[in-house]
mmCIF file with all atom_site columns, C-alpha atoms in Angstrom:
data_model
loop_
_atom_site.group_PDB
_atom_site.id
_atom_site.type_symbol
_atom_site.label_atom_id
_atom_site.label_alt_id
_atom_site.label_comp_id
_atom_site.label_asym_id
_atom_site.label_entity_id
_atom_site.label_seq_id
_atom_site.pdbx_PDB_ins_code
_atom_site.Cartn_x
_atom_site.Cartn_y
_atom_site.Cartn_z
_atom_site.occupancy
_atom_site.B_iso_or_equiv
_atom_site.pdbx_formal_charge
_atom_site.auth_seq_id
_atom_site.auth_comp_id
_atom_site.auth_asym_id
_atom_site.auth_atom_id
_atom_site.pdbx_PDB_model_num
ATOM 1   C CA . MET A 1 1   ? -30.446 -5.626  23.028 1.00 77.00 ? 193 MET A CA 1
ATOM 2   C CA . ASN A 1 2   ? -31.303 -2.966  25.787 1.00 89.00 ? 194 ASN A CA 1
ATOM 3   C CA . THR A 1 3   ? -32.471 -3.103  29.269 1.00 89.00 ? 195 THR A CA 1
ATOM 4   C CA . LYS A 1 4   ? -36.031 -3.487  28.623 1.00 92.00 ? 196 LYS A CA 1
ATOM 5   C CA . ALA A 1 5   ? -36.501 -4.673  25.360 1.00 93.00 ? 197 ALA A CA 1
ATOM 6   C CA . LYS A 1 6   ? -34.066 -7.984  26.855 1.00 93.00 ? 198 LYS A CA 1
ATOM 7   C CA . ALA A 1 7   ? -36.666 -8.089  30.005 1.00 93.00 ? 199 ALA A CA 1
ATOM 8   C CA . ILE A 1 8   ? -39.607 -8.315  27.668 1.00 95.00 ? 200 ILE A CA 1
ATOM 9   C CA . VAL A 1 9   ? -37.960 -11.332 25.784 1.00 96.00 ? 201 VAL A CA 1
ATOM 10  C CA . TYR A 1 10  ? -36.555 -13.316 29.147 1.00 95.00 ? 202 TYR A CA 1
ATOM 11  C CA . TRP A 1 11  ? -40.369 -13.047 30.809 1.00 95.00 ? 203 TRP A CA 1
ATOM 12  C CA . THR A 1 12  ? -41.651 -14.176 27.425 1.00 97.00 ? 204 THR A CA 1
ATOM 13  C CA . MET A 1 13  ? -39.822 -17.332 27.225 1.00 97.00 ? 205 MET A CA 1
ATOM 14  C CA . THR A 1 14  ? -39.773 -17.900 30.958 1.00 96.00 ? 206 THR A CA 1
ATOM 15  C CA . GLY A 1 15  ? -43.676 -17.755 31.123 1.00 97.00 ? 207 GLY A CA 1
ATOM 16  C CA . LEU A 1 16  ? -43.555 -19.813 27.972 1.00 97.00 ? 208 LEU A CA 1
ATOM 17  C CA . VAL A 1 17  ? -41.537 -22.178 29.666 1.00 97.00 ? 209 VAL A CA 1
ATOM 18  C CA . ALA A 1 18  ? -42.950 -22.037 32.905 1.00 97.00 ? 210 ALA A CA 1
ATOM 19  C CA . PHE A 1 19  ? -46.777 -22.675 31.351 1.00 97.00 ? 211 PHE A CA 1
ATOM 20  C CA . PHE A 1 20  ? -45.955 -25.915 28.596 1.00 97.00 ? 212 PHE A CA 1
ATOM 21  C CA . ILE A 1 21  ? -43.385 -27.386 31.520 1.00 97.00 ? 213 ILE A CA 1
ATOM 22  C CA . GLY A 1 22  ? -45.998 -26.807 34.526 1.00 96.00 ? 214 GLY A CA 1
ATOM 23  C CA . VAL A 1 23  ? -49.091 -27.778 32.254 1.00 96.00 ? 215 VAL A CA 1
ATOM 24  C CA . GLY A 1 24  ? -47.456 -30.959 30.765 1.00 93.00 ? 216 GLY A CA 1
ATOM 25  C CA . GLY A 1 25  ? -45.907 -32.000 34.136 1.00 94.00 ? 217 GLY A CA 1
ATOM 26  C CA . LEU A 1 26  ? -49.704 -31.949 35.391 1.00 94.00 ? 218 LEU A CA 1
ATOM 27  C CA . GLY A 1 27  ? -51.146 -33.508 32.919 1.00 90.00 ? 219 GLY A CA 1
ATOM 28  C CA . GLN A 1 28  ? -48.302 -36.335 33.322 1.00 88.00 ? 220 GLN A CA 1
ATOM 29  C CA . ILE A 1 29  ? -49.585 -36.631 36.547 1.00 89.00 ? 221 ILE A CA 1
ATOM 30  C CA . TRP A 1 30  ? -53.371 -36.907 35.932 1.00 88.00 ? 222 TRP A CA 1
ATOM 31  C CA . GLN A 1 31  ? -52.576 -39.270 32.555 1.00 83.00 ? 223 GLN A CA 1
ATOM 32  C CA . TYR A 1 32  ? -51.097 -41.495 35.565 1.00 81.00 ? 224 TYR A CA 1
ATOM 33  C CA . TYR A 1 33  ? -54.261 -41.638 37.389 1.00 82.00 ? 225 TYR A CA 1
ATOM 34  C CA . ALA A 1 34  ? -56.612 -41.604 34.668 1.00 81.00 ? 226 ALA A CA 1
ATOM 35  C CA . ASN A 1 35  ? -55.106 -43.492 31.596 1.00 73.00 ? 227 ASN A CA 1
ATOM 36  C CA . PRO A 1 36  ? -52.229 -45.537 32.888 1.00 65.00 ? 228 PRO A CA 1
ATOM 37  C CA . HIS A 1 37  ? -52.092 -47.724 29.281 1.00 65.00 ? 229 HIS A CA 1
ATOM 38  C CA . GLY A 1 38  ? -51.175 -43.909 27.644 1.00 62.00 ? 230 GLY A CA 1
ATOM 39  C CA . VAL A 1 39  ? -48.134 -42.984 25.811 1.00 61.00 ? 231 VAL A CA 1
ATOM 40  C CA . VAL A 1 40  ? -45.486 -44.243 27.817 1.00 68.00 ? 232 VAL A CA 1
ATOM 41  C CA . PRO A 1 41  ? -46.008 -47.599 26.750 1.00 70.00 ? 233 PRO A CA 1
ATOM 42  C CA . LEU A 1 42  ? -45.255 -46.866 23.402 1.00 75.00 ? 234 LEU A CA 1
ATOM 43  C CA . LEU A 1 43  ? -41.932 -45.062 24.421 1.00 80.00 ? 235 LEU A CA 1
ATOM 44  C CA . GLY A 1 44  ? -40.722 -47.923 26.569 1.00 81.00 ? 236 GLY A CA 1
ATOM 45  C CA . TYR A 1 45  ? -40.456 -46.315 29.858 1.00 82.00 ? 237 TYR A CA 1
ATOM 46  C CA . PRO A 1 46  ? -42.400 -47.886 33.064 1.00 82.00 ? 238 PRO A CA 1
ATOM 47  C CA . MET A 1 47  ? -45.832 -45.789 34.115 1.00 81.00 ? 239 MET A CA 1
ATOM 48  C CA . TYR A 1 48  ? -44.409 -44.701 37.302 1.00 82.00 ? 240 TYR A CA 1
ATOM 49  C CA . PHE A 1 49  ? -41.740 -42.678 35.522 1.00 85.00 ? 241 PHE A CA 1
ATOM 50  C CA . PHE A 1 50  ? -44.134 -40.569 33.845 1.00 85.00 ? 242 PHE A CA 1
ATOM 51  C CA . ALA A 1 51  ? -45.657 -39.874 37.496 1.00 87.00 ? 243 ALA A CA 1
ATOM 52  C CA . ILE A 1 52  ? -42.602 -39.162 38.791 1.00 91.00 ? 244 ILE A CA 1
ATOM 53  C CA . LEU A 1 53  ? -41.600 -36.770 35.843 1.00 93.00 ? 245 LEU A CA 1
ATOM 54  C CA . GLY A 1 54  ? -44.474 -34.810 35.942 1.00 93.00 ? 246 GLY A CA 1
ATOM 55  C CA . PHE A 1 55  ? -44.330 -34.186 39.802 1.00 95.00 ? 247 PHE A CA 1
ATOM 56  C CA . TRP A 1 56  ? -40.329 -32.777 39.028 1.00 96.00 ? 248 TRP A CA 1
ATOM 57  C CA . LYS A 1 57  ? -41.720 -30.773 35.841 1.00 96.00 ? 249 LYS A CA 1
ATOM 58  C CA . ALA A 1 58  ? -44.419 -28.794 37.914 1.00 96.00 ? 250 ALA A CA 1
ATOM 59  C CA . LEU A 1 59  ? -41.816 -27.793 40.796 1.00 96.00 ? 251 LEU A CA 1
ATOM 60  C CA . GLY A 1 60  ? -39.370 -27.315 37.650 1.00 97.00 ? 252 GLY A CA 1
ATOM 61  C CA . ALA A 1 61  ? -41.794 -24.430 36.953 1.00 97.00 ? 253 ALA A CA 1
ATOM 62  C CA . ILE A 1 62  ? -42.699 -22.941 39.770 1.00 97.00 ? 254 ILE A CA 1
ATOM 63  C CA . ALA A 1 63  ? -38.682 -22.527 40.517 1.00 96.00 ? 255 ALA A CA 1
ATOM 64  C CA . ILE A 1 64  ? -38.395 -20.987 37.329 1.00 95.00 ? 256 ILE A CA 1
ATOM 65  C CA . LEU A 1 65  ? -40.899 -18.427 37.850 1.00 95.00 ? 257 LEU A CA 1
ATOM 66  C CA . ALA A 1 66  ? -40.311 -17.774 41.731 1.00 93.00 ? 258 ALA A CA 1
ATOM 67  C CA . PRO A 1 67  ? -38.565 -14.950 42.977 1.00 90.00 ? 259 PRO A CA 1
ATOM 68  C CA . ARG A 1 68  ? -34.511 -15.790 44.867 1.00 87.00 ? 260 ARG A CA 1
ATOM 69  C CA . PHE A 1 69  ? -33.013 -19.369 44.606 1.00 90.00 ? 261 PHE A CA 1
ATOM 70  C CA . PRO A 1 70  ? -30.734 -19.116 42.060 1.00 91.00 ? 262 PRO A CA 1
ATOM 71  C CA . LEU A 1 71  ? -28.969 -22.458 42.890 1.00 92.00 ? 263 LEU A CA 1
ATOM 72  C CA . LEU A 1 72  ? -32.398 -24.065 42.461 1.00 94.00 ? 264 LEU A CA 1
ATOM 73  C CA . LYS A 1 73  ? -33.068 -22.008 39.072 1.00 94.00 ? 265 LYS A CA 1
ATOM 74  C CA . GLU A 1 74  ? -29.979 -23.394 37.871 1.00 94.00 ? 266 GLU A CA 1
ATOM 75  C CA . TRP A 1 75  ? -30.693 -26.793 38.553 1.00 95.00 ? 267 TRP A CA 1
ATOM 76  C CA . ALA A 1 76  ? -34.598 -26.129 37.322 1.00 96.00 ? 268 ALA A CA 1
ATOM 77  C CA . TYR A 1 77  ? -33.314 -25.228 34.243 1.00 97.00 ? 269 TYR A CA 1
ATOM 78  C CA . ALA A 1 78  ? -30.966 -28.396 33.926 1.00 96.00 ? 270 ALA A CA 1
ATOM 79  C CA . GLY A 1 79  ? -33.672 -30.629 34.853 1.00 97.00 ? 271 GLY A CA 1
ATOM 80  C CA . ILE A 1 80  ? -36.024 -28.539 32.174 1.00 97.00 ? 272 ILE A CA 1
ATOM 81  C CA . PHE A 1 81  ? -33.372 -29.021 29.564 1.00 97.00 ? 273 PHE A CA 1
ATOM 82  C CA . PHE A 1 82  ? -32.784 -32.598 29.733 1.00 97.00 ? 274 PHE A CA 1
ATOM 83  C CA . ASP A 1 83  ? -36.214 -33.466 30.227 1.00 96.00 ? 275 ASP A CA 1
ATOM 84  C CA . LEU A 1 84  ? -36.937 -31.450 26.727 1.00 96.00 ? 276 LEU A CA 1
ATOM 85  C CA . THR A 1 85  ? -33.533 -33.340 25.359 1.00 97.00 ? 277 THR A CA 1
ATOM 86  C CA . GLY A 1 86  ? -34.553 -36.062 26.367 1.00 94.00 ? 278 GLY A CA 1
ATOM 87  C CA . ALA A 1 87  ? -38.286 -36.314 25.149 1.00 92.00 ? 279 ALA A CA 1
ATOM 88  C CA . ALA A 1 88  ? -36.958 -35.397 21.772 1.00 94.00 ? 280 ALA A CA 1
ATOM 89  C CA . ALA A 1 89  ? -34.744 -38.084 21.741 1.00 93.00 ? 281 ALA A CA 1
ATOM 90  C CA . SER A 1 90  ? -37.307 -40.939 22.710 1.00 90.00 ? 282 SER A CA 1
ATOM 91  C CA . CYS A 1 91  ? -39.998 -40.095 20.272 1.00 89.00 ? 283 CYS A CA 1
ATOM 92  C CA . ALA A 1 92  ? -37.085 -40.058 17.919 1.00 90.00 ? 284 ALA A CA 1
ATOM 93  C CA . ALA A 1 93  ? -35.693 -43.201 18.935 1.00 89.00 ? 285 ALA A CA 1
ATOM 94  C CA . VAL A 1 94  ? -39.416 -45.160 18.815 1.00 87.00 ? 286 VAL A CA 1
ATOM 95  C CA . GLY A 1 95  ? -40.372 -43.581 15.297 1.00 84.00 ? 287 GLY A CA 1
ATOM 96  C CA . GLY A 1 96  ? -42.838 -41.736 17.583 1.00 76.00 ? 288 GLY A CA 1
ATOM 97  C CA . TYR A 1 97  ? -42.310 -38.554 15.380 1.00 74.00 ? 289 TYR A CA 1
ATOM 98  C CA . GLY A 1 98  ? -46.294 -37.260 15.265 1.00 74.00 ? 290 GLY A CA 1
ATOM 99  C CA . ALA A 1 99  ? -47.630 -35.320 12.235 1.00 78.00 ? 291 ALA A CA 1
ATOM 100 C CA . TYR A 1 100 ? -44.628 -33.455 10.594 1.00 79.00 ? 292 TYR A CA 1
ATOM 101 C CA . GLY A 1 101 ? -42.173 -34.530 13.454 1.00 86.00 ? 293 GLY A CA 1
ATOM 102 C CA . PHE A 1 102 ? -44.045 -32.429 16.247 1.00 88.00 ? 294 PHE A CA 1
ATOM 103 C CA . HIS A 1 103 ? -43.211 -34.945 18.819 1.00 88.00 ? 295 HIS A CA 1
ATOM 104 C CA . VAL A 1 104 ? -39.549 -34.473 17.732 1.00 92.00 ? 296 VAL A CA 1
ATOM 105 C CA . ILE A 1 105 ? -39.909 -30.860 16.541 1.00 94.00 ? 297 ILE A CA 1
ATOM 106 C CA . ALA A 1 106 ? -41.695 -29.119 19.472 1.00 94.00 ? 298 ALA A CA 1
ATOM 107 C CA . PRO A 1 107 ? -39.288 -30.179 22.327 1.00 95.00 ? 299 PRO A CA 1
ATOM 108 C CA . LEU A 1 108 ? -36.707 -28.757 20.879 1.00 96.00 ? 300 LEU A CA 1
ATOM 109 C CA . ILE A 1 109 ? -38.226 -25.606 20.231 1.00 96.00 ? 301 ILE A CA 1
ATOM 110 C CA . LEU A 1 110 ? -39.226 -25.264 23.977 1.00 97.00 ? 302 LEU A CA 1
ATOM 111 C CA . THR A 1 111 ? -35.329 -26.272 24.590 1.00 97.00 ? 303 THR A CA 1
ATOM 112 C CA . GLY A 1 112 ? -34.499 -23.429 23.001 1.00 97.00 ? 304 GLY A CA 1
ATOM 113 C CA . PHE A 1 113 ? -36.445 -20.877 24.778 1.00 97.00 ? 305 PHE A CA 1
ATOM 114 C CA . THR A 1 114 ? -35.131 -22.603 27.729 1.00 97.00 ? 306 THR A CA 1
ATOM 115 C CA . VAL A 1 115 ? -31.992 -21.306 26.827 1.00 97.00 ? 307 VAL A CA 1
ATOM 116 C CA . ALA A 1 116 ? -33.375 -17.930 25.992 1.00 96.00 ? 308 ALA A CA 1
ATOM 117 C CA . SER A 1 117 ? -34.527 -17.993 29.301 1.00 96.00 ? 309 SER A CA 1
ATOM 118 C CA . TRP A 1 118 ? -31.840 -18.710 30.987 1.00 94.00 ? 310 TRP A CA 1
ATOM 119 C CA . ALA A 1 119 ? -29.150 -16.742 28.993 1.00 94.00 ? 311 ALA A CA 1
ATOM 120 C CA . LEU A 1 120 ? -31.700 -13.247 29.799 1.00 94.00 ? 312 LEU A CA 1
ATOM 121 C CA . ARG A 1 121 ? -32.209 -14.065 33.509 1.00 91.00 ? 313 ARG A CA 1
ATOM 122 C CA . PRO A 1 122 ? -31.499 -10.710 34.989 1.00 87.00 ? 314 PRO A CA 1
ATOM 123 C CA . PRO A 1 123 ? -28.537 -10.355 37.942 1.00 83.00 ? 315 PRO A CA 1
ATOM 124 C CA . SER A 1 124 ? -30.969 -11.021 40.531 1.00 80.00 ? 316 SER A CA 1
ATOM 125 C CA . ARG A 1 125 ? -31.701 -14.723 39.171 1.00 82.00 ? 317 ARG A CA 1
ATOM 126 C CA . LYS A 1 126 ? -28.601 -15.383 38.823 1.00 83.00 ? 318 LYS A CA 1
ATOM 127 C CA . ILE A 1 127 ? -25.818 -17.193 40.601 1.00 85.00 ? 319 ILE A CA 1
ATOM 128 C CA . VAL A 1 128 ? -22.937 -14.834 42.295 1.00 76.00 ? 320 VAL A CA 1
ATOM 129 C CA . ALA A 1 129 ? -19.826 -15.904 41.173 1.00 69.00 ? 321 ALA A CA 1
ATOM 130 C CA . LEU A 1 130 ? -16.842 -16.366 44.166 1.00 63.00 ? 322 LEU A CA 1
ATOM 131 C CA . PRO A 1 131 ? -14.091 -13.615 44.223 1.00 67.00 ? 323 PRO A CA 1
ATOM 132 C CA . ALA A 1 132 ? -10.877 -15.413 42.762 1.00 66.00 ? 324 ALA A CA 1
ATOM 133 C CA . ALA A 1 133 ? -8.773  -16.905 45.366 1.00 63.00 ? 325 ALA A CA 1
ATOM 134 C CA . THR A 1 134 ? -5.696  -14.876 46.477 1.00 67.00 ? 326 THR A CA 1
ATOM 135 C CA . THR A 1 135 ? -2.338  -15.960 46.263 1.00 66.00 ? 327 THR A CA 1
ATOM 136 C CA . ILE A 1 136 ? -0.669  -17.200 49.439 1.00 64.00 ? 328 ILE A CA 1
ATOM 137 C CA . ARG A 1 137 ? 3.344   -15.882 50.017 1.00 61.00 ? 329 ARG A CA 1
ATOM 138 C CA . PRO A 1 138 ? 5.434   -19.232 50.334 1.00 60.00 ? 330 PRO A CA 1
ATOM 139 C CA . ALA A 1 139 ? 6.557   -19.480 54.364 1.00 59.00 ? 331 ALA A CA 1
ATOM 140 C CA . THR A 1 140 ? 10.165  -19.089 52.821 1.00 60.00 ? 332 THR A CA 1
ATOM 141 C CA . ALA A 1 141 ? 8.700   -15.106 51.850 1.00 57.00 ? 333 ALA A CA 1
ATOM 142 C CA . VAL A 1 142 ? 7.696   -14.003 55.379 1.00 57.00 ? 334 VAL A CA 1
ATOM 143 C CA . ARG A 1 143 ? 10.445  -12.310 57.887 1.00 59.00 ? 335 ARG A CA 1
ATOM 144 C CA . ALA A 1 144 ? 10.741  -13.439 61.521 1.00 58.00 ? 336 ALA A CA 1
ATOM 145 C CA . VAL A 1 145 ? 10.519  -10.381 63.616 1.00 57.00 ? 337 VAL A CA 1
#
């Protein structure tokens, strides 16, 4: 894949992930205040968990879009990955598949987008690897003058 195609796919995947995670996070915060008896009791989680998760999802969406801060991006991608796979597993565990398994399949598709976005990041958005440590000669190899 050439550089231009890679950049287009990266930004498309990143934009989709940021949109769905960010809007979903804001929706969770709104639902916490507007409809505290929504989907969360069905999954067996306490309602405050929804507000916490929504807050961090909104920040994660911002983090993967913002320039610089590669370590923060790594954490955001990891958090988004864990959130999406956990959502699919939670819905599968309680039988809340939705029509055609939507509530299990949709988070897994978005997980694929997240992994693609992470893998296609440009070098400016990656953590720079530290150089390998050099070997130190043993003290016996040093000559006294």
